[in-house]
């Protein structure tokens, strides 16, 4: 992609320029330089996409599950065939390492599309029956309609797949707005999808927060799904409530990682470092809030700091780096602000500084000695910063772990089965891993509670979220 590349919206199966002709530069976060430009769409552009989706929905909803399955499988095959191109585009737009993007992001995206292709044929309802004499009842599970979707900048391609695959599998039509900083691979996905889906079934509108607001407030969509910040989720929920739209919100996280005295400290430190720094910590499930039992606290802090000092960040083509830059200059400033505002009792064990002057790189950082009320414990940093707190027993660990407004993901590290079972029951998070952190599979649901939102991505539960239930009753004597 050259510096002169200009992206367009993708509506009704074709590239479309914005009505007002407004564009903004796209920045490569690994260099800080402009590499393309993208539209800032307005209400007229959103309306055009919504009309296309509404028209396409009428036919798409009538397709059989096997028809939708075939389209999704062909879509997945095409993505797999063009994996190198998509990895290159994703890397330039996000600064992600090429090798890790190819091995850790493309395969799951393809697998998840294939999962939903199969799941489309397995949606079930209650069996028919006469619950009133002379009247036969059954349940229809139907697509909701047009779905407005908004995706974040941390995993642009993968999050687009999480949105569109279940929605299309269920028979809905989609208008999706990617983050204004990372739209490139979403547009490419729409171009590829146009080879297999009817025009208007999957539309992409590019733009900023104002574009997203126009998307949510439009009267056509019956559901709004967003993966993003708590602030963005609250705004979406408020706007959607005015028109009683369904919402599907996957928001922020502050995952507790609870390490007990009997854990394998070295192994835990290595795994937690990888799960905390992968993708520069820009992951709502990242292992960035570690709680360690007093007996191994000092040993663990030393082991984690050693891991951090051995991890490198750098350019996408550097095969020895674990992660690339944070997404943008504003995010770099946000990460730096948390470190600058650390309280006096905090101890910086590793990192804590920008790396280089070109691009938005931040060093692998470990901060210990923290208290539950500290800003960096309560708020999501969304960067390569891991905090460590000390606890004495299970009750204190649970109080610290659950004592934040987020409730997306968590993990427990122990050799004791009883400890693991008690903790998994009492941790107030949508996902609890035991002696691991961050593996995801298409078959299992992903989603949180509290300020981390509601609704599930992945799994049959995620597919059901994009359907509605209708009761049909027949008077069998008529």
Short mmCIF file of N, CA and C in Angstrom, two decimals, residues 143-239:
data_model
loop_
_atom_site.label_atom_id
_atom_site.label_comp_id
_atom_site.label_asym_id
_atom_site.label_seq_id
_atom_site.Cartn_x
_atom_site.Cartn_y
_atom_site.Cartn_z
N UNK A 143 -33.44 -14.30 12.19
CA UNK A 143 -32.46 -13.21 12.23
C UNK A 143 -33.11 -11.93 12.74
N UNK A 144 -32.32 -11.08 13.36
CA UNK A 144 -32.84 -9.85 13.94
C UNK A 144 -33.17 -8.81 12.88
N UNK A 145 -32.31 -8.69 11.86
CA UNK A 145 -32.50 -7.68 10.82
C UNK A 145 -31.17 -7.08 10.41
N UNK A 146 -31.13 -5.77 10.26
CA UNK A 146 -29.88 -5.07 9.99
C UNK A 146 -29.16 -4.83 11.31
N UNK A 147 -27.89 -5.19 11.36
CA UNK A 147 -27.07 -5.01 12.56
C UNK A 147 -26.01 -3.95 12.31
N UNK A 148 -25.98 -2.94 13.16
CA UNK A 148 -24.91 -1.94 13.14
C UNK A 148 -23.79 -2.43 14.04
N UNK A 149 -22.57 -2.43 13.53
CA UNK A 149 -21.45 -2.97 14.29
C UNK A 149 -20.27 -2.01 14.29
N UNK A 150 -19.57 -1.97 15.41
CA UNK A 150 -18.40 -1.10 15.57
C UNK A 150 -17.26 -1.92 16.14
N UNK A 151 -16.10 -1.84 15.51
CA UNK A 151 -14.95 -2.63 15.95
C UNK A 151 -13.79 -1.73 16.39
N UNK A 152 -12.90 -2.24 17.24
CA UNK A 152 -11.80 -1.46 17.80
C UNK A 152 -10.52 -1.55 16.97
N UNK A 153 -9.49 -0.87 17.46
CA UNK A 153 -8.23 -0.83 16.72
C UNK A 153 -7.21 -1.86 17.18
N UNK A 154 -7.48 -2.61 18.24
CA UNK A 154 -6.44 -3.52 18.73
C UNK A 154 -6.32 -4.80 17.90
N UNK A 155 -7.45 -5.32 17.41
CA UNK A 155 -7.44 -6.49 16.52
C UNK A 155 -8.42 -6.21 15.37
N UNK A 156 -8.08 -5.35 14.45
CA UNK A 156 -9.04 -4.91 13.44
C UNK A 156 -9.65 -6.06 12.63
N UNK A 157 -8.82 -6.95 12.10
CA UNK A 157 -9.33 -8.03 11.27
C UNK A 157 -10.07 -9.06 12.11
N UNK A 158 -9.48 -9.48 13.20
CA UNK A 158 -10.08 -10.51 14.04
C UNK A 158 -11.41 -10.06 14.62
N UNK A 159 -11.48 -8.82 15.09
CA UNK A 159 -12.73 -8.33 15.67
C UNK A 159 -13.81 -8.15 14.61
N UNK A 160 -13.43 -7.81 13.39
CA UNK A 160 -14.40 -7.75 12.30
C UNK A 160 -15.01 -9.13 12.07
N UNK A 161 -14.17 -10.16 12.10
CA UNK A 161 -14.66 -11.54 11.94
C UNK A 161 -15.61 -11.90 13.08
N UNK A 162 -15.26 -11.54 14.32
CA UNK A 162 -16.12 -11.84 15.46
C UNK A 162 -17.50 -11.22 15.30
N UNK A 163 -17.56 -10.07 14.63
CA UNK A 163 -18.85 -9.40 14.44
C UNK A 163 -19.62 -9.99 13.27
N UNK A 164 -18.99 -10.04 12.10
CA UNK A 164 -19.75 -10.36 10.89
C UNK A 164 -20.09 -11.85 10.78
N UNK A 165 -19.21 -12.74 11.25
CA UNK A 165 -19.45 -14.18 11.04
C UNK A 165 -20.75 -14.65 11.69
N UNK A 166 -21.00 -14.39 12.99
CA UNK A 166 -22.27 -14.85 13.56
C UNK A 166 -23.47 -14.11 13.00
N UNK A 167 -23.30 -12.82 12.72
CA UNK A 167 -24.42 -12.04 12.19
C UNK A 167 -24.87 -12.57 10.84
N UNK A 168 -23.93 -12.82 9.94
CA UNK A 168 -24.27 -13.33 8.61
C UNK A 168 -24.74 -14.77 8.68
N UNK A 169 -24.13 -15.57 9.55
CA UNK A 169 -24.55 -16.97 9.70
C UNK A 169 -26.01 -17.06 10.13
N UNK A 170 -26.45 -16.11 10.95
CA UNK A 170 -27.83 -16.12 11.44
C UNK A 170 -28.81 -15.54 10.44
N UNK A 171 -28.32 -14.95 9.33
CA UNK A 171 -29.21 -14.42 8.31
C UNK A 171 -29.43 -12.93 8.37
N UNK A 172 -28.60 -12.20 9.14
CA UNK A 172 -28.71 -10.75 9.23
C UNK A 172 -27.91 -10.07 8.13
N UNK A 173 -28.16 -8.79 7.93
CA UNK A 173 -27.31 -7.94 7.11
C UNK A 173 -26.55 -6.99 8.03
N UNK A 174 -25.39 -6.53 7.58
CA UNK A 174 -24.47 -5.80 8.46
C UNK A 174 -24.03 -4.48 7.84
N UNK A 175 -23.96 -3.44 8.68
CA UNK A 175 -23.22 -2.22 8.37
C UNK A 175 -22.19 -2.05 9.47
N UNK A 176 -20.92 -2.14 9.13
CA UNK A 176 -19.84 -2.15 10.12
C UNK A 176 -18.96 -0.93 9.96
N UNK A 177 -18.66 -0.29 11.10
CA UNK A 177 -17.69 0.81 11.11
C UNK A 177 -16.46 0.38 11.90
N UNK A 178 -15.32 0.23 11.24
CA UNK A 178 -14.08 -0.07 11.98
C UNK A 178 -13.55 1.19 12.65
N UNK A 179 -12.57 1.01 13.52
CA UNK A 179 -11.91 2.17 14.12
C UNK A 179 -11.36 3.09 13.05
N UNK A 180 -11.38 4.38 13.33
CA UNK A 180 -10.89 5.34 12.33
C UNK A 180 -9.38 5.22 12.10
N UNK A 181 -8.65 4.59 13.02
CA UNK A 181 -7.21 4.45 12.82
C UNK A 181 -6.81 3.15 12.13
N UNK A 182 -7.73 2.16 12.09
CA UNK A 182 -7.35 0.85 11.54
C UNK A 182 -8.43 0.25 10.64
N UNK A 183 -8.78 0.92 9.54
CA UNK A 183 -9.88 0.42 8.70
C UNK A 183 -9.44 -0.48 7.56
N UNK A 184 -8.15 -0.64 7.33
CA UNK A 184 -7.67 -1.19 6.06
C UNK A 184 -8.15 -2.62 5.82
N UNK A 185 -7.92 -3.52 6.76
CA UNK A 185 -8.27 -4.92 6.51
C UNK A 185 -9.78 -5.15 6.52
N UNK A 186 -10.53 -4.29 7.21
CA UNK A 186 -11.99 -4.43 7.18
C UNK A 186 -12.53 -4.17 5.78
N UNK A 187 -12.00 -3.14 5.13
CA UNK A 187 -12.40 -2.86 3.75
C UNK A 187 -12.02 -4.03 2.85
N UNK A 188 -10.83 -4.58 3.05
CA UNK A 188 -10.39 -5.72 2.24
C UNK A 188 -11.30 -6.92 2.47
N UNK A 189 -11.71 -7.17 3.71
CA UNK A 189 -12.63 -8.26 3.99
C UNK A 189 -13.94 -8.07 3.23
N UNK A 190 -14.43 -6.84 3.19
CA UNK A 190 -15.68 -6.57 2.48
C UNK A 190 -15.52 -6.83 0.98
N UNK A 191 -14.37 -6.45 0.44
CA UNK A 191 -14.12 -6.71 -0.99
C UNK A 191 -14.10 -8.20 -1.27
N UNK A 192 -13.48 -8.97 -0.39
CA UNK A 192 -13.43 -10.42 -0.57
C UNK A 192 -14.83 -11.02 -0.41
N UNK A 193 -15.55 -10.56 0.59
CA UNK A 193 -16.89 -11.09 0.86
C UNK A 193 -17.84 -10.86 -0.31
N UNK A 194 -17.63 -9.78 -1.03
CA UNK A 194 -18.52 -9.45 -2.16
C UNK A 194 -18.50 -10.52 -3.24
N UNK A 195 -17.48 -11.36 -3.24
CA UNK A 195 -17.41 -12.44 -4.22
C UNK A 195 -18.39 -13.57 -3.89
N UNK A 196 -18.86 -13.62 -2.63
CA UNK A 196 -19.63 -14.78 -2.19
C UNK A 196 -20.99 -14.44 -1.58
N UNK A 197 -21.17 -13.20 -1.16
CA UNK A 197 -22.42 -12.79 -0.54
C UNK A 197 -23.16 -11.81 -1.45
N UNK A 198 -24.48 -11.78 -1.40
CA UNK A 198 -25.24 -10.81 -2.19
C UNK A 198 -24.85 -9.38 -1.83
N UNK A 199 -24.90 -8.49 -2.82
CA UNK A 199 -24.56 -7.09 -2.59
C UNK A 199 -25.45 -6.49 -1.50
N UNK A 200 -24.82 -5.80 -0.54
CA UNK A 200 -25.56 -5.15 0.53
C UNK A 200 -25.67 -5.96 1.80
N UNK A 201 -25.29 -7.23 1.77
CA UNK A 201 -25.35 -8.04 2.98
C UNK A 201 -24.28 -7.60 3.98
N UNK A 202 -23.10 -7.23 3.48
CA UNK A 202 -22.00 -6.78 4.34
C UNK A 202 -21.48 -5.46 3.79
N UNK A 203 -21.72 -4.38 4.53
CA UNK A 203 -21.31 -3.03 4.13
C UNK A 203 -20.35 -2.46 5.16
N UNK A 204 -19.42 -1.64 4.69
CA UNK A 204 -18.44 -1.00 5.58
C UNK A 204 -18.49 0.50 5.37
N UNK A 205 -18.65 1.23 6.46
CA UNK A 205 -18.64 2.70 6.43
C UNK A 205 -17.51 3.17 7.32
N UNK A 206 -16.62 3.98 6.77
CA UNK A 206 -15.44 4.45 7.51
C UNK A 206 -15.71 5.82 8.10
N UNK A 207 -15.05 6.09 9.23
CA UNK A 207 -15.22 7.41 9.83
C UNK A 207 -14.82 7.46 11.28
N UNK A 208 -15.19 8.56 11.92
CA UNK A 208 -14.78 8.83 13.29
C UNK A 208 -15.93 8.57 14.26
N UNK A 209 -15.83 9.14 15.45
CA UNK A 209 -16.86 8.93 16.47
C UNK A 209 -18.22 9.45 16.01
N UNK A 210 -18.21 10.55 15.26
CA UNK A 210 -19.46 11.09 14.75
C UNK A 210 -20.14 10.14 13.78
N UNK A 211 -19.33 9.45 12.97
CA UNK A 211 -19.87 8.44 12.06
C UNK A 211 -20.51 7.31 12.85
N UNK A 212 -19.82 6.87 13.88
CA UNK A 212 -20.36 5.82 14.72
C UNK A 212 -21.65 6.22 15.38
N UNK A 213 -21.74 7.47 15.80
CA UNK A 213 -22.98 7.95 16.42
C UNK A 213 -24.13 7.93 15.41
N UNK A 214 -23.85 8.36 14.18
CA UNK A 214 -24.88 8.33 13.14
C UNK A 214 -25.32 6.91 12.86
N UNK A 215 -24.38 5.97 12.93
CA UNK A 215 -24.69 4.55 12.71
C UNK A 215 -25.66 4.04 13.78
N UNK A 216 -25.33 4.34 15.03
CA UNK A 216 -26.13 3.84 16.16
C UNK A 216 -27.51 4.49 16.18
N UNK A 217 -27.57 5.77 15.87
CA UNK A 217 -28.83 6.51 15.97
C UNK A 217 -29.74 6.31 14.77
N UNK A 218 -29.25 5.70 13.69
CA UNK A 218 -30.08 5.48 12.51
C UNK A 218 -31.26 4.57 12.88
N UNK A 219 -32.41 4.80 12.27
CA UNK A 219 -33.61 4.06 12.63
C UNK A 219 -33.62 2.62 12.09
N UNK A 220 -32.81 2.32 11.10
CA UNK A 220 -32.89 1.02 10.44
C UNK A 220 -32.38 -0.15 11.28
N UNK A 221 -31.20 -0.09 11.88
CA UNK A 221 -30.70 -1.29 12.58
C UNK A 221 -31.54 -1.66 13.79
N UNK A 222 -31.72 -2.96 13.97
CA UNK A 222 -32.46 -3.46 15.12
C UNK A 222 -31.53 -3.90 16.24
N UNK A 223 -30.24 -3.91 15.94
CA UNK A 223 -29.25 -4.31 16.93
C UNK A 223 -27.97 -3.52 16.70
N UNK A 224 -27.32 -3.16 17.80
CA UNK A 224 -26.02 -2.49 17.73
C UNK A 224 -25.02 -3.32 18.53
N UNK A 225 -23.91 -3.67 17.89
CA UNK A 225 -22.86 -4.47 18.55
C UNK A 225 -21.56 -3.70 18.48
N UNK A 226 -20.91 -3.56 19.62
CA UNK A 226 -19.64 -2.83 19.66
C UNK A 226 -18.63 -3.59 20.51
N UNK A 227 -17.40 -3.60 20.06
CA UNK A 227 -16.27 -3.97 20.90
C UNK A 227 -15.44 -2.70 21.05
N UNK A 228 -15.27 -2.24 22.27
CA UNK A 228 -14.57 -0.98 22.48
C UNK A 228 -14.45 -0.64 23.95
N UNK A 229 -14.26 0.62 24.23
CA UNK A 229 -14.05 1.09 25.59
C UNK A 229 -15.38 1.15 26.35
N UNK A 230 -15.29 1.25 27.66
CA UNK A 230 -16.49 1.39 28.48
C UNK A 230 -17.22 2.67 28.11
N UNK A 231 -16.47 3.75 27.92
CA UNK A 231 -17.09 5.02 27.52
C UNK A 231 -17.89 4.86 26.25
N UNK A 232 -17.26 4.24 25.24
CA UNK A 232 -17.96 4.05 23.97
C UNK A 232 -19.18 3.17 24.14
N UNK A 233 -19.06 2.12 24.95
CA UNK A 233 -20.18 1.23 25.18
C UNK A 233 -21.35 1.93 25.85
N UNK A 234 -21.05 2.80 26.81
CA UNK A 234 -22.12 3.53 27.49
C UNK A 234 -22.81 4.49 26.53
N UNK A 235 -22.04 5.14 25.66
CA UNK A 235 -22.63 6.03 24.68
C UNK A 235 -23.53 5.27 23.72
N UNK A 236 -23.06 4.11 23.27
CA UNK A 236 -23.86 3.29 22.37
C UNK A 236 -25.13 2.83 23.06
N UNK A 237 -25.01 2.36 24.30
CA UNK A 237 -26.18 1.89 25.03
C UNK A 237 -27.20 3.01 25.22
N UNK A 238 -26.71 4.21 25.50
CA UNK A 238 -27.62 5.34 25.68
C UNK A 238 -28.34 5.70 24.40
N UNK A 239 -27.60 5.74 23.30
CA UNK A 239 -28.21 6.07 22.00
C UNK A 239 -29.18 4.99 21.57
#
